[in-house]
Backbone as a ProteinNet text record, in pm:
[ID]
protein_1_A
[PRIMARY]
APDRFMYPTISEELMKSAESKEDEDEDENEYSSSSSRSSSEEQIEERSSEIYEDARNDNAHCKSRFCDDERENGVWALMAQVFDSVSAMKKAYGKLQEAHSPWDPEKMQAADAAVVAELRRLAVLRERFRRGGRRQVVGEAAETVREVVAPYEAVVEELKREVQIKEAEVEELREKVKCLSVENGKKNINGK
[TERTIARY]
-981.3	-1076.8	-1046.9	-1110.9	-1124.6	-1003.6	-968	-823.3	-898.9	-898.4	-1005.8	-939.1	-764.7	-725.5	-730.2	-751.2	-841.8	-892.9	-984.6	-1136.2	-1071.8	-1133.3	-1080.8	-1227.8	-1194	-1279.5	-1346.3	-1471.1	-1617.9	-1462.7	-1422.2	-1318.6	-1206.4	-1206.8	-1122.6	-1207.2	-1303	-1371.5	-1422.1	-1393.4	-1464.4	-1362.2	-1233.5	-1111	-1087.7	-1131.2	-1118.9	-1193.6	-1356.5	-1416.7	-1393.6	-1392.4	-1366.3	-1228.6	-1121.3	-1022.7	-1048.8	-1159.4	-1168.9	-1286.2	-1356.8	-1434.8	-1376.6	-1262.7	-1173.5	-1138.2	-1080.9	-1042.1	-1143.9	-1304.4	-1393.6	-1386.8	-1374.2	-1422.1	-1315.9	-1194.6	-1100	-1089.6	-1120.4	-1126.4	-1277.2	-1355.1	-1484.1	-1630.8	-1611.2	-1696.5	-1843	-1855.6	-2034.3	-2086.7	-2070.4	-2182	-2134.2	-2263.4	-2247.6	-2247	-2161.1	-2125.9	-2269.6	-2352.4	-2482.7	-2471.5	-2504.4	-2503.7	-2349.8	-2256.2	-2128.4	-2109.9	-2160.6	-2199.4	-2248.6	-2364.6	-2506.6	-2420.8	-2410.1	-2380.8	-2216.9	-2134.9	-2009.4	-2077.9	-2185.5	-2256.5	-2373.5	-2426.4	-2478.8	-2341.9	-2221.2	-2093.4	-2100.9	-2063	-1989.2	-2123	-2266.4	-2332.8	-2339	-2288.1	-2322.1	-2188.6	-2061.3	-1934.5	-1942.5	-2014.1	-2096.3	-2119.1	-2223.3	-2304.9	-2227.1	-2172.3	-2048.8	-1986.6	-1919.4	-1812.6	-1892.9	-2056.4	-2108.3	-2184.4	-2219.9	-2272.9	-2099.6	-1980.3	-1849.7	-1816.7	-1857.8	-1856.7	-1923.3	-2056.3	-2148.4	-2121.5	-2096.9	-2056.4	-1920.6	-1842.6	-1725.6	-1755.9	-1768.1	-1903.2	-1970.8	-2028.9	-2066.8	-2016.5	-1897.6	-1778.2	-1759.7	-1723.8	-1649.9	-1700.4	-1902	-1931.5	-1923.1	-1937.9	-1911.6	-1829.6	-1671.8	-1586.1	-1528.3	-1584.3	-1580.2	-1692.3	-1770.6	-1852.7	-1742.9	-1729.2	-1611.3	-1496.3	-1433.6	-1364	-1325.3	-1518.9	-1532	-1605.9	-1653.4	-1634.2	-1521.3	-1404	-1320.9	-1220.5	-1257	-1142.5	-1259.4	-1351.2	-1432.8	-1396.7	-1377.3	-1301.9	-1200.5	-1139.2	-1011.4	-1063.1	-1079.4	-1158.8	-1138.4	-1242.6	-1283.9	-1177.4	-1113.7	-988.1	-883.1	-837.1	-777.1	-830.5	-968.5	-1042.9	-1006.8	-1041.9	-1015.5	-829.4	-793.1	-676.2	-653	-684.3	-633.4	-707.5	-853.4	-897	-846.7	-802.9	-722.2	-536.5	-526.2	-408.9	-450.1	-578	-629.5	-676.5	-645	-751.5	-648.2	-561.1	-389	-295.8	-319	-227.6	-365.8	-460.1	-605.8	-585.8	-601	-546.9	-394.3	-288.5	-169.1	-233.5	-244.9	-309.6	-349.5	-462	-564.4	-450.3	-352.3	-288.1	-110.8	-101	-3.3	-65.3	-226.7	-305.9	-324.6	-339.2	-326.7	-232.8	-45.5	40.5	51.9	101.9	-2.8	-140.3	-211.2	-362.2	-398.1	-426.8	-455	-609	-680.4	-879	-884.5	-821.1	-796.9	-816.1	-709.6	-637.4	-736.5	-750.9	-812.1	-933.3	-1036.6	-1130.5	-1154.1	-1020.3	-1001.1	-987	-936.2	-797.6	-928.8	-1007.4	-1143.4	-1252	-1288.9	-1358.2	-1329.1	-1168	-1080.2	-1146.6	-1180	-1103.7	-1282.2	-1293.5	-1485.3	-1549.5	-1469.6	-1502.9	-1425.5	-1345.5	-1294.6	-1345.5	-1370.8	-1480.1	-1577.7	-1647.8	-1781.3	-1735.9	-1636.4	-1561.7	-1528	-1506.5	-1473.8	-1623.3	-1722.9	-1844.3	-1947.6	-1875	-1925	-1904.8	-1788.2	-1681.3	-1785.9	-1792.4	-1796.2	-1947.4	-2099.2	-2223	-2170.1	-2115.7	-2109.9	-2070.8	-1977.2	-1898.5	-2037.5	-2108.7	-2218.6	-2336.4	-2307.4	-2394.7	-2391.8	-2238	-2201.9	-2204.3	-2176	-2157.4	-2259.4	-2386	-2435.8	-2482.4	-2418.6	-2417	-2335.3	-2374.9	-2273.2	-2168.1	-2057.9	-1937.1	-1899.6	-1971.4	-1974.6	-2019	-2149	-2218.8	-2171.7	-2081.1	-2043.6	-1925.7	-1879.6	-1747	-1855.1	-1921.9	-1990.6	-2047.6	-2104.5	-2139	-1989.7	-1908.2	-1818.4	-1760	-1693.2	-1730.2	-1766.4	-1932.9	-2014.8	-2023.1	-1928.2	-1957.1	-1868	-1728.7	-1613.8	-1652.7	-1650.6	-1670.1	-1758.8	-1792.6	-1976.2	-1979.7	-1805.3	-1823.2	-1694.6	-1646.3	-1525.2	-1611.2	-1737.7	-1803.4	-1885.4	-1943	-1966.6	-1923.2	-1723.7	-1615.8	-1646.4	-1572	-1572.6	-1709.1	-1840.7	-1960.8	-1925.6	-1868.3	-1893.7	-1753.2	-1621.4	-1493.3	-1567.1	-1646.3	-1667.7	-1804.5	-1843.5	-1919.4	-1836.5	-1747.9	-1604.7	-1546.3	-1544.1	-1465.1	-1574.8	-1698	-1812.4	-1850.5	-1760.6	-1816.7	-1660.7	-1568.3	-1405.6	-1440.9	-1492.6	-1517.6	-1594.5	-1673.6	-1796.9	-1710.2	-1618.7	-1558.1	-1430.7	-1375.3	-1277.6	-1356.7	-1459.5	-1530.1	-1576.5	-1673.9	-1651.8	-1514.5	-1347.9	-1255.5	-1240.9	-1290.8	-1199.2	-1319.9	-1394.9	-1520.8	-1441.4	-1409.5	-1366.6	-1236.2	-1179.5	-1050.8	-1077.2	-1161.1	-1173.3	-1291.9	-1377.2	-1466.2	-1317.9	-1245.3	-1070.8	-1007.4	-943.7	-875.9	-979.7	-1107.2	-1160	-1147.6	-1127.8	-1182.1	-1069	-879.9	-711.4	-745.8	-849.1	-866.8	-848.1	-1026.9	-1063	-979.9	-905.5	-850.9	-694.3	-683.3	-531	-587.8	-698.3	-682.7	-762	-774.6	-869.1	-730.9	-601.1	-534.9	-438	-420.3	-378.6	-427.2
1433.4	1533.7	1625.1	1714.2	1802.7	1880.5	1918.2	2023.3	2125.8	2268.6	2358.1	2496.4	2462.1	2517.8	2601.1	2439.4	2401	2532.5	2600.5	2651.1	2779.1	2867.1	3026	3064.2	3135.8	3155.7	3269	3298.5	3408.5	3530.6	3544.9	3723.8	3731.2	3561.4	3599.6	3627	3566.7	3582.9	3697.4	3817.1	3973.3	4032.9	4023.2	4074.7	4077.1	3956.3	3916.4	3986.7	3973.9	4023.1	4196.6	4259.3	4409.4	4431.2	4405.6	4350.4	4423.7	4264.2	4266.1	4387.9	4444.5	4557.9	4677.1	4687.8	4863.6	4825.1	4649.8	4685.4	4701.1	4658.3	4674.2	4852.7	4876.6	5016.5	5093.9	5062.4	5087	5143.4	4927.7	4962.6	5001.9	4999	4991.3	5075.8	5173.5	5306.9	5320.7	5207	5204.6	5209.6	5080	5055.3	5190.9	5165.1	5246.9	5214.7	5298.6	5210.9	5104.3	5220.5	5125.9	4932.5	4964	4836.6	4742	4769.4	4658.8	4661.6	4727.9	4731.5	4530.8	4592.3	4561.6	4385.1	4412.3	4240.9	4173.9	4210.5	4207.7	4118.8	4156.7	4124.1	3990.9	3979	3866.7	3790.6	3792.7	3681.1	3661.5	3756.9	3666	3571.7	3584	3511.3	3374.9	3378.1	3279.3	3249	3259.4	3178	3091.4	3236.3	3204	3070.4	3085.5	2966.9	2811.2	2835.4	2773	2670.2	2735.2	2707.2	2617.1	2625.4	2622.8	2495.2	2478.4	2355.3	2256.1	2317	2217.6	2189.1	2292.9	2226.8	2123.8	2170.8	2025.8	1852.9	1892.9	1801.9	1704.5	1777.7	1742	1703.7	1751.6	1776.6	1566.6	1544.8	1459.8	1365.4	1366.2	1312	1226.6	1341.5	1290.1	1241.1	1218.6	1174.5	995.4	982.2	880.7	785.1	874.7	804.1	791.7	882.2	903.8	719.3	634.1	574.8	456.4	469.4	335.1	320.9	452.4	423.8	362.6	402.1	328.4	171.7	149.5	-18.2	-76.4	-7	-67.1	-85.9	34.1	68.5	-60	-82.1	-185.7	-346.5	-347.7	-484.7	-511.1	-391.2	-419.1	-498	-383.2	-412.6	-540.8	-636.8	-667.4	-849.8	-760.4	-949.6	-918	-778.3	-854.3	-934.3	-883.2	-970.5	-1097.4	-1125.7	-1236.3	-1318.4	-1267.6	-1315.4	-1324.9	-1232.2	-1189.4	-1350.2	-1377.4	-1539.8	-1643.9	-1676.3	-1764.2	-1755.4	-1655.2	-1704.8	-1746.8	-1692	-1742.6	-1881.5	-1918.3	-2029.9	-2115.5	-2117	-2156.4	-2227.9	-2089.3	-2097.9	-2211.1	-2222.7	-2217.8	-2407	-2390.7	-2558.8	-2622.8	-2548.3	-2586	-2644.1	-2529.2	-2573.4	-2688.8	-2714.3	-2836.7	-2979	-2996.2	-3117.4	-3125.6	-2979	-2979.9	-3102.8	-3051.5	-3105.3	-3309.1	-3334.3	-3457.6	-3553.5	-3481.9	-3502.7	-3605.6	-3498.5	-3644.4	-3627.4	-3664.2	-3652.5	-3517.9	-3473.8	-3365.4	-3292.7	-3354.2	-3351.7	-3219.9	-3151.2	-2969.3	-2902.2	-2847.8	-2855.7	-2943.1	-3004.7	-3049.5	-2951.1	-2979.7	-2932.6	-2744.8	-2670.8	-2558.2	-2529.6	-2610.2	-2594	-2580.1	-2685.4	-2725.3	-2598.5	-2510.4	-2461.7	-2342.2	-2267.9	-2167.9	-2257	-2329.6	-2363.7	-2318.2	-2397.1	-2389.2	-2215	-2213.4	-1993.6	-1977.5	-1953.1	-1862.4	-1971.1	-2091.8	-2140.8	-2073.6	-1998.9	-1910.1	-1808.9	-1712.9	-1631.6	-1577.3	-1705.1	-1674.5	-1704	-1787.8	-1851.6	-1677.9	-1570.9	-1459.4	-1368.3	-1410.4	-1341	-1376.5	-1459.8	-1561	-1458.3	-1451.3	-1441.9	-1255.1	-1241.1	-1067.4	-1048.6	-1077.9	-1070.2	-1139.3	-1219.6	-1310.5	-1194.4	-1083.2	-1030.2	-912.7	-848.2	-729.1	-616	-653.4	-556.1	-446	-428.2	-303.5	-253.4	-310.3	-216.1	-85.1	-37.8	35.2	61.6	119.6	112.2	103.2	217.4	216.1	69.6	70.5	-73.1	-209.4	-195.9	-344.1	-329.6	-254	-247.2	-327.9	-238.9	-320.3	-452.8	-436.8	-610.8	-731.1	-651.9	-768.5	-790.7	-755.2	-709.1	-808.5	-752.6	-864.8	-1011.1	-1018.2	-1169.4	-1201.3	-1179.2	-1267.1	-1268.4	-1194.1	-1207.6	-1325	-1334.1	-1409.3	-1593.7	-1642.8	-1741.4	-1772.7	-1690.8	-1672.7	-1626.6	-1598.7	-1590	-1695.3	-1801.5	-1886.1	-1990.9	-1993	-2026.7	-1991.6	-1892.2	-1856.2	-1925.8	-1884	-1963.2	-2051	-2202.5	-2318.4	-2288.1	-2224.2	-2262.8	-2236.1	-2114	-2033.7	-2175.3	-2286	-2364.9	-2488.4	-2545.7	-2614.7	-2587.6	-2413.2	-2349.2	-2405.8	-2407.9	-2386.7	-2558.9	-2674.8	-2761.4	-2821.3	-2751.8	-2792.4	-2705.4	-2626.6	-2567.3	-2691.5	-2660.4	-2789.2	-2912.7	-2952.7	-3114.2	-3034.4	-2906.8	-2907	-2905	-2803.5	-2840.1	-2945.2	-3047.6	-3183	-3235.4	-3262	-3289.1	-3191.5	-3125.5	-2999.9	-3068.9	-3088.3	-3146.6	-3325.6	-3396.9	-3525	-3515.5	-3474	-3363.1	-3337	-3241.3	-3184.9	-3336.5	-3462.1	-3576.9	-3613.8	-3689.5	-3743.6	-3681.4	-3602.9	-3530.1	-3513.6	-3524	-3577.5	-3675.7	-3758.3	-3977.9	-3921.3	-3902.3	-3929.7	-3883.3	-3757.3	-3738.9	-3788.8	-3832.6	-3940.5	-4058.7	-4129.5	-4242.2	-4243.6	-4134.4	-4080.9	-4062.8	-4071.4	-3994.5	-4123	-4216.1	-4330.9	-4443.4	-4441.5	-4493.4	-4421.8	-4345.7	-4345.1	-4398.8
-1756	-1683.2	-1847.6	-1861.7	-1974.2	-1946.3	-2030.6	-2091.7	-2067.1	-1931.7	-1921.4	-2024.3	-2013.1	-2066	-2239.2	-2298.5	-2409.2	-2476.7	-2400.3	-2404.2	-2346.6	-2420.5	-2366.8	-2274	-2156	-2060.2	-2111	-2038.1	-2084.8	-2101.1	-1990.4	-1974.1	-2129.3	-2203.3	-2264.9	-2376.7	-2370.1	-2532.2	-2526.3	-2420.8	-2400.4	-2441.2	-2391.7	-2464.3	-2656	-2622.1	-2827.6	-2888.2	-2813.4	-2883.5	-2860.3	-2795.3	-2769.4	-2847.8	-2911.2	-2904.9	-3095	-3128	-3311.4	-3314.4	-3178.6	-3193.2	-3199.1	-3200.1	-3222.5	-3361.8	-3408.9	-3535.5	-3593.8	-3612.4	-3690.4	-3653.1	-3577.7	-3590.1	-3674.1	-3681.9	-3744.7	-3932.7	-3908.1	-4068.9	-4154.1	-4084.6	-4102	-4082.1	-4097.6	-4038.9	-4096	-4188.7	-4244.1	-4101.8	-4027.5	-3906.2	-3803.4	-3699.3	-3658.7	-3532.7	-3379.5	-3300	-3207.5	-3251	-3115.9	-3217	-3345.8	-3400.7	-3422.4	-3430.3	-3411.9	-3232.2	-3140.6	-3031.1	-2969.3	-3071.5	-3038	-3144.2	-3229.9	-3295.2	-3256.2	-3174.6	-3059.4	-2948.9	-2898.2	-2726.7	-2791.7	-2967.5	-2998.9	-3003.9	-3090.7	-3101.5	-3029.2	-2857.4	-2775.9	-2657.1	-2710.5	-2656.5	-2698.7	-2779.9	-2887.9	-2891.3	-2858.2	-2823.7	-2678.9	-2596.4	-2469.8	-2461.5	-2536.3	-2511.9	-2572.3	-2701.8	-2725.2	-2655.7	-2518.2	-2402.9	-2373.8	-2356.9	-2185.8	-2232.5	-2373.3	-2444	-2399.6	-2453.3	-2465.3	-2306.4	-2243.6	-2094.4	-2045.6	-2062.5	-2004.9	-2129.1	-2213	-2272.3	-2210.8	-2178.4	-2133.9	-1990	-1838	-1792.4	-1757.6	-1897.2	-1900.5	-1913.8	-2006.5	-2033.1	-1960.1	-1804.4	-1718.5	-1598.8	-1607.4	-1539.6	-1573.6	-1685.3	-1765.3	-1703.2	-1742.8	-1674.6	-1580.8	-1521.8	-1305.7	-1330.5	-1338.9	-1356.6	-1346.9	-1500	-1553.9	-1478.7	-1398.9	-1268.5	-1225.4	-1134.4	-1020.5	-1005.6	-1133.9	-1127	-1162.5	-1237.3	-1243	-1121.7	-992.3	-873.3	-801.7	-806.6	-729.6	-785.2	-955.8	-1001.2	-883.3	-902.6	-846.1	-696.8	-639.5	-510.3	-484.1	-564.2	-566.7	-557.6	-615.6	-694.6	-543.8	-485.2	-382.6	-290	-252.5	-159.1	-214.1	-309	-405.9	-331.4	-406.7	-384.1	-182.5	-83.7	3.7	69.5	23.7	76	49.9	-63.3	-157.6	-73.3	11.2	78.5	234.4	267	385.4	404.1	250.2	193.8	246.6	213.5	187.2	292.9	407.2	497.7	629	584	666.9	621.7	504.4	470	540.1	513.9	592.6	735.9	786.8	967.4	996.7	839	838.5	822	700.5	741.2	871.7	840.3	1039.5	1075.4	1178.4	1217.9	1203.7	1099.2	1055.5	1094	1089.4	1116.9	1229.4	1341.6	1450.8	1466.7	1468.2	1529.6	1616	1557.4	1711.1	1682.6	1736.9	1698.2	1764.1	1856.1	1865.6	1786.8	1693.1	1600.6	1486.4	1435.2	1320.7	1324	1421.4	1408.9	1386.6	1481.2	1462.7	1291.5	1238.4	1073.7	1033.5	1029.8	954.7	963.9	1050.4	1118.7	1018.9	1014.8	921.4	835.9	720.2	600	522.9	599.4	557	632.7	697.9	668.9	473.2	510.2	402.7	231.3	262.9	155.7	96.4	215	240.7	171.6	235.8	226.9	18.6	-26.9	-112.6	-232.6	-169.3	-200.1	-211.2	-136.8	-104.1	-180	-239	-321.4	-460.2	-498	-635.9	-669	-566.8	-595.4	-598.2	-532	-554.8	-664.7	-758.8	-888.9	-1048.5	-962.1	-1092.6	-1056.6	-891.9	-935.8	-1003.9	-1002.3	-1048	-952.5	-836.3	-726.8	-783.6	-785.2	-730.3	-623.9	-613.6	-361.4	-340.1	-281.9	-252.7	-241.2	-240.9	-171.2	-48.2	34.6	213.3	218	177.8	239.9	185.9	44.5	2.3	130.5	188.5	309.9	401.3	470.6	532.3	561.8	448.1	458.9	421	318.1	328.1	443.4	547.1	686.4	809.4	756.7	838.6	808.6	617.9	620.2	645.5	658.8	686.7	872.2	937.5	1065.2	1121.4	1019.6	1049.7	1098.5	1030.3	1052	1189.6	1186.7	1316.6	1440	1422.9	1525.7	1563.1	1501.4	1550.3	1578	1519.6	1560.3	1705.2	1719.9	1924	1991.2	1960	1984.4	2060.5	1917.6	1988	2042.7	2052.5	2134.6	2298.3	2301.7	2498.5	2510.3	2424	2475.6	2510.6	2401.9	2483.1	2615.8	2606.4	2791.4	2911.7	2824.2	2947.4	3031.9	2888.4	2898.3	3040.3	3008.9	3011.9	3153.8	3194.6	3315.3	3440.8	3353.3	3461.4	3499.4	3377.9	3460	3541.4	3543.4	3617.9	3788.7	3747.2	3919.1	3934.3	3853	3902.4	4010	3918	3987.2	4139.4	4122.7	4249.9	4375.3	4280.4	4428.3	4487.3	4354.6	4374.6	4454.1	4470.3	4538.4	4676.9	4676.1	4772.2	4855	4807.2	4884.5	4888.7	4875.1	4864.7	4978.5	4986.5	5087.3	5204	5211.6	5341.5	5374.5	5300.6	5293.6	5381.4	5307.4	5327.2	5458.7	5503.8	5626.4	5708.6	5739.4	5814.8	5845.5	5735.3	5731.7	5808.6	5777.7	5884	6038.4	6078.5	6215.9	6240	6124.7	6238.1	6282.6	6110.5	6139	6208.2	6273.5	6436.5	6521.9
[MASK]
++++++++++++++++++++++++++++++++++++++++++++++++++++++++++++++++++++++++++++++++++++++++++++++++++++++++++++++++++++++++++++++++++++++++++++++++++++++++++++++++++++++++++++++++++++++++++++++++

């Protein structure tokens, strides 16, 4: 950021020019008061235009530095996402290995889906890095959420289908129990 105290303000310039004007009036009486006023006004205008030019240059420098800082912050955010994804991947892979030990197909399927989801997330981050992250920061956050949530939504839908299948099996078993209990009731009545 530019140091605003490095350059004098316009009011400071006016005060300096007024002091120099008094010194000029005392030292040199050759010039008339109107000519010294116009020359000091010209000096003030010249100096103020220099100040404004310096401020514009500093502003342009700040804007380019802000862009660099924004790009750097974007890279740091991307790296944080990569490390988060790698950590989640390691955890999902550990669960996949646990599902192998005593073979559990349900755990195996869930762990496999989690590993695949994290691999997809890493692939998305890799592509974003290759493209250079040219998206807006807000849009990037929303896109990241969508990219991360999509695989989990697919797993949830699959689990919902499995629940429906299990519920159908439960209903079928209830019907069998009901039929068997009715048959047992008839046998008990006939057997007495």
